[in-house]
C-alpha cells in the first residue's frame, strides 16, 4: 500500500504584542468562525475563549460541542454562532465523538475520499464534561492519540444548570452545591482536581497546555501549537464565569490575568518530545491571592485562615514552577497577617504587589 | 446547527423555522442581543496632556504614533501643521509637553523633544519641504520681526495664500532664535535652513529694515492689508543698582545676540558674575565659560535652586559645567573705578510672578563684597516701542492687544513676547510660536470679513492614569540623549546635546501611552466576547461596534490600554433601542420573514421518503 500523504495545516505562530515598551497586538487572522448573536451572558469568559480559539484555528475547522454553556446558550432554536461545521454531542461522550470525527477523516484520507488538508478538529468541553462526566472518554481519545484537540474551557463549575460545584471548583468557592454555612464556613472543602497535570501524566505522548483568557496571544499560540502537533492534544483554559464567580462583567480579562499572577492557575506546557513540563511563562508580577479573591462574590464568605490555605496552595504552585517565592507571599500564607473577606477593603491594604 | 459545510437534503432546503441559514460574518439575525445593553462602548478620542500643554498644540501623540510605525514623513508633515521649525524647537524648547506627560507619573516622561528634533532634522535633509504655499488670494500682510512668533505667523499666513513680507532690523533673519540662543544649543546653519524654507514658501524677508527708522508706522498701515507685530522684547531690564554704567557690565540678551550675530567685541575677565536666575541667565553663564571665563558665579534673588524660574535640566547641565550658585542675594551696587572690581550684595527675598517681580532688599544687613571682573545682568527685558502710538502700549513695556491679538479695531495684530509679557506665563519659544499661529488665523478671519470668535470646544484632557489600563505597559527607561562631557564642552561651541538615531527615536516613541487616543492596538477587537467589534482596515479609529449585538459587558472599555473607549448610558442615545427586552424578541423578524415565505410557498405533495 502506498504511503498516504496527509496534508497538515501547520498554522504559523503569532508574534508577541509587546514590542519594547509598546503594546500592539500582532496581525490577527481575518477569519471569524465565531460570530455575534448568541445568548451567553454579558462578559462571558468561555465565549471569549471560544472566539480566540476558533480565530486561531481558522476556517478549515470542525467544532464539537458537548453539553455545556457553549452548547446550551449558543445553539437555541438550532441556530448557532459558529461559521464552521459544529456538532453537539452528549456531555459524557465528548472524547469519543471527537475521536470519531478524527478517525473518520483519517479513514477518508486513507481511502482517498478526502483530498483536502486535514481539518482542525476541536472539542470544546466544559470542565464538567472534561473533568467529571466525560473524563473517561476524553482520556480514551487522548490515549488512542487521535489527531484532535480537546479543550477544557474551565469556568470551575456547572454554570448552565445554575452554578453547581464541579471537581474543578476551587477550595472555598461558593456554588449551589457548596453553600457556606456555620458547619462548613469555607463552602467547598476540597481542592480542585488537577486535570491538566493528570492528562499530561497519564498521556505523555500528547501535547498538554494550560492557558488563560488574560493572555490572548499566548492562548492562541498554544491552540496553534496543539493543532500543529500530530496526534492528540489537550488544553485547559481558564474562563471566568460572571454569574458563578459573581464579579463585574468588565473584569473578565482582568481576572484571567490575576488568577495567573496570584499563582492559582499556573500556565505551562507539556512537551511530548522531551517529556517534560515547560514552565517558562512568567506573568508580569506576582500577587497575593487575596487580590484575586476580593473581586469575586463567590469568595465573599472566606475567613482569614481560608485565604491563608489558598495562599499556601498558590505558593505550592509557584514552587512547582521553580519560582522563588517572595517574602510577602510567605507572610500572606499565615492567617495572622490576613483579614476576613468581609472586610475586603482592609485586605487590600494588607495585600502588597510584589 | 450551522448548515455550512453540511449536505442538506433537498426536502429540507425550504426556509422554515428551525433550519436557519448559516450565520453571516456579521452575526445571527435571530438573537439581536444588543437589547440587553445598558451601557454602550463608544470610541471617543481625548486630548492627550502633551498636546494640551504644548504652546502651539502640536499633535504630539499623533506624530509619536507615526514614528512608531516608521512613517517619518507623515509625522514630519503632521508636526509642520503647527510648528514651522521642529528642528529648532527640537533643540531649544523647554518642553512643557514632557512636564505634562502621563508617563512621568508612571516611570519617566517621554523624550518628546528629542523625537521632535529627529523629525526636524529629517525635514531639514529633504530636498523639498512637504509644506506648500496656499492659493494666492491677492492680499498682502507684513510681519514685523522674524523671531519665533513672526516666523510662525508668516508661515501660517503663507500657507493660507497671503503674500507675506517680513521686516527684520538685524542683518540676518531669525530674531531671538538667532540672537537669544547660543550656538551650542542651536547651530546657526539649522536656523538658516529653516529661514530658507520660509523663502521657499514665497515669503519676502527684508533685513536691515527697522520700523520707526526705515519704515514708518503709517507706511506699514497704508501699504499692507494687515500688519502683524512680532517685535519681541529687545531692551534688557536694569537692576537699578549704582554703577551699572561701569565698563565691564553686560546685559544678557545683547551679550548673547552679539555673539550670535558675530558682532561681539566682549572680552571677559577670569571671574564673571551673572545676575538673574532664569533661562537666559543660565545660557549667559554657560556662554561665559565658552568666552574665556575661568570662574562663573550666578547670583540669584531666589532662596534656593528649586525656586529659580528655569528648566531644571538646564540648571543641572550648568552646575555640571562648573557654575557656582549664590542664592538669596540682590546686587545693590557695582563697585570699581573705570572698570568692574566687585559687587555689593545685600540679602533679598523674591516674591511674585515671572517678569513682574517685587523684590524686597534687606538694606540694613551688612553688605557682602564679591570680587569680579565682569558682570552679566540677565533679569528680563522689555519692548522698544517708541514708534508705536501710545494708545497701544501697556504699562509692562508691551503692546496692548485684545485676546485675539488685535490692536483695537485696526487691522494690526501683535504676537509673541511683546503681548505675552507680564501675563504670568513663562516667555518661551513655543508659546511665541503658538501665539503667532493663532494670530495668523485671526488675521485670516478678519481679512475674510468674518467676526472673531473664540472657539468654545470643551476639551477632555486625560491626566488620570486610572482612566487607562496600565497593565499593558511595562515599565521602560527613557532613552537618554548623548551629551558632550562637561569638561570638554566648556571650551567649544559644539552642540552639547546629541541627536537620536532612528532606532532610539522609535524606541522612545514606542514608550508613548497614546493617552486617550486610539492607536489601533486591536485589543478591543481581540477581547470582545461576542465578538461584535469589527474592523475592515486596521487603523486608528476605524473600529466599529455592532450595536445590534453588543451586550454592554464593558470588557473592551476596561481593557482599552489608552482609555479611548468609554461607556455611555444607553438612555443617552435616541436610536430606538428598547432595553431589557428578552433575548427571544425577534426584532429583526427572521422568523416572521420565514413564516411569510412559508405562506407564499406553492403547495407541493409530500416527498415519499422511503
mmCIF file of C-alpha atoms in Angstrom, chain B residues 239 241-244 246 248-249 271-275 297-299 326 329-336 339-346 367-377:
data_model
loop_
_atom_site.group_PDB
_atom_site.id
_atom_site.type_symbol
_atom_site.label_atom_id
_atom_site.label_comp_id
_atom_site.label_asym_id
_atom_site.label_seq_id
_atom_site.Cartn_x
_atom_site.Cartn_y
_atom_site.Cartn_z
ATOM 1 C CA UNK B 239 18.728 96.012 38.189
ATOM 2 C CA UNK B 241 21.951 99.410 41.055
ATOM 3 C CA UNK B 242 24.540 102.132 41.365
ATOM 4 C CA UNK B 243 27.335 101.980 38.841
ATOM 5 C CA UNK B 244 25.501 99.972 36.208
ATOM 6 C CA UNK B 246 30.672 100.939 34.570
ATOM 7 C CA UNK B 248 32.589 95.505 32.115
ATOM 8 C CA UNK B 249 28.864 95.367 32.791
ATOM 9 C CA UNK B 271 35.934 85.968 37.193
ATOM 10 C CA UNK B 272 32.389 86.532 35.893
ATOM 11 C CA UNK B 273 29.171 87.012 37.836
ATOM 12 C CA UNK B 274 25.756 86.501 36.268
ATOM 13 C CA UNK B 275 22.819 88.201 37.912
ATOM 14 C CA UNK B 297 29.110 82.573 39.648
ATOM 15 C CA UNK B 298 25.388 83.001 39.353
ATOM 16 C CA UNK B 299 23.718 85.356 41.801
ATOM 17 C CA UNK B 326 24.719 82.112 45.292
ATOM 18 C CA UNK B 329 21.142 87.995 47.233
ATOM 19 C CA UNK B 330 20.477 91.179 45.284
ATOM 20 C CA UNK B 331 23.145 93.352 43.735
ATOM 21 C CA UNK B 332 22.723 96.867 45.070
ATOM 22 C CA UNK B 333 25.848 98.459 43.657
ATOM 23 C CA UNK B 334 28.607 97.744 41.172
ATOM 24 C CA UNK B 335 31.893 98.883 42.639
ATOM 25 C CA UNK B 336 35.014 99.867 40.811
ATOM 26 C CA UNK B 339 36.187 99.006 35.468
ATOM 27 C CA UNK B 340 34.131 96.499 37.454
ATOM 28 C CA UNK B 341 36.034 95.314 40.502
ATOM 29 C CA UNK B 342 33.368 93.957 42.826
ATOM 30 C CA UNK B 343 29.670 93.700 43.529
ATOM 31 C CA UNK B 344 27.900 94.853 46.646
ATOM 32 C CA UNK B 345 25.360 92.195 47.597
ATOM 33 C CA UNK B 346 22.508 92.507 50.076
ATOM 34 C CA UNK B 367 26.538 94.060 52.570
ATOM 35 C CA UNK B 368 28.811 91.444 51.093
ATOM 36 C CA UNK B 369 31.615 92.412 48.747
ATOM 37 C CA UNK B 370 32.051 89.984 45.912
ATOM 38 C CA UNK B 371 35.091 90.473 43.707
ATOM 39 C CA UNK B 372 34.547 90.006 39.954
ATOM 40 C CA UNK B 373 35.997 91.173 36.652
ATOM 41 C CA UNK B 374 32.803 91.172 34.624
ATOM 42 C CA UNK B 375 29.127 91.075 35.368
ATOM 43 C CA UNK B 376 26.316 89.944 33.083
ATOM 44 C CA UNK B 377 22.856 91.136 34.029
#
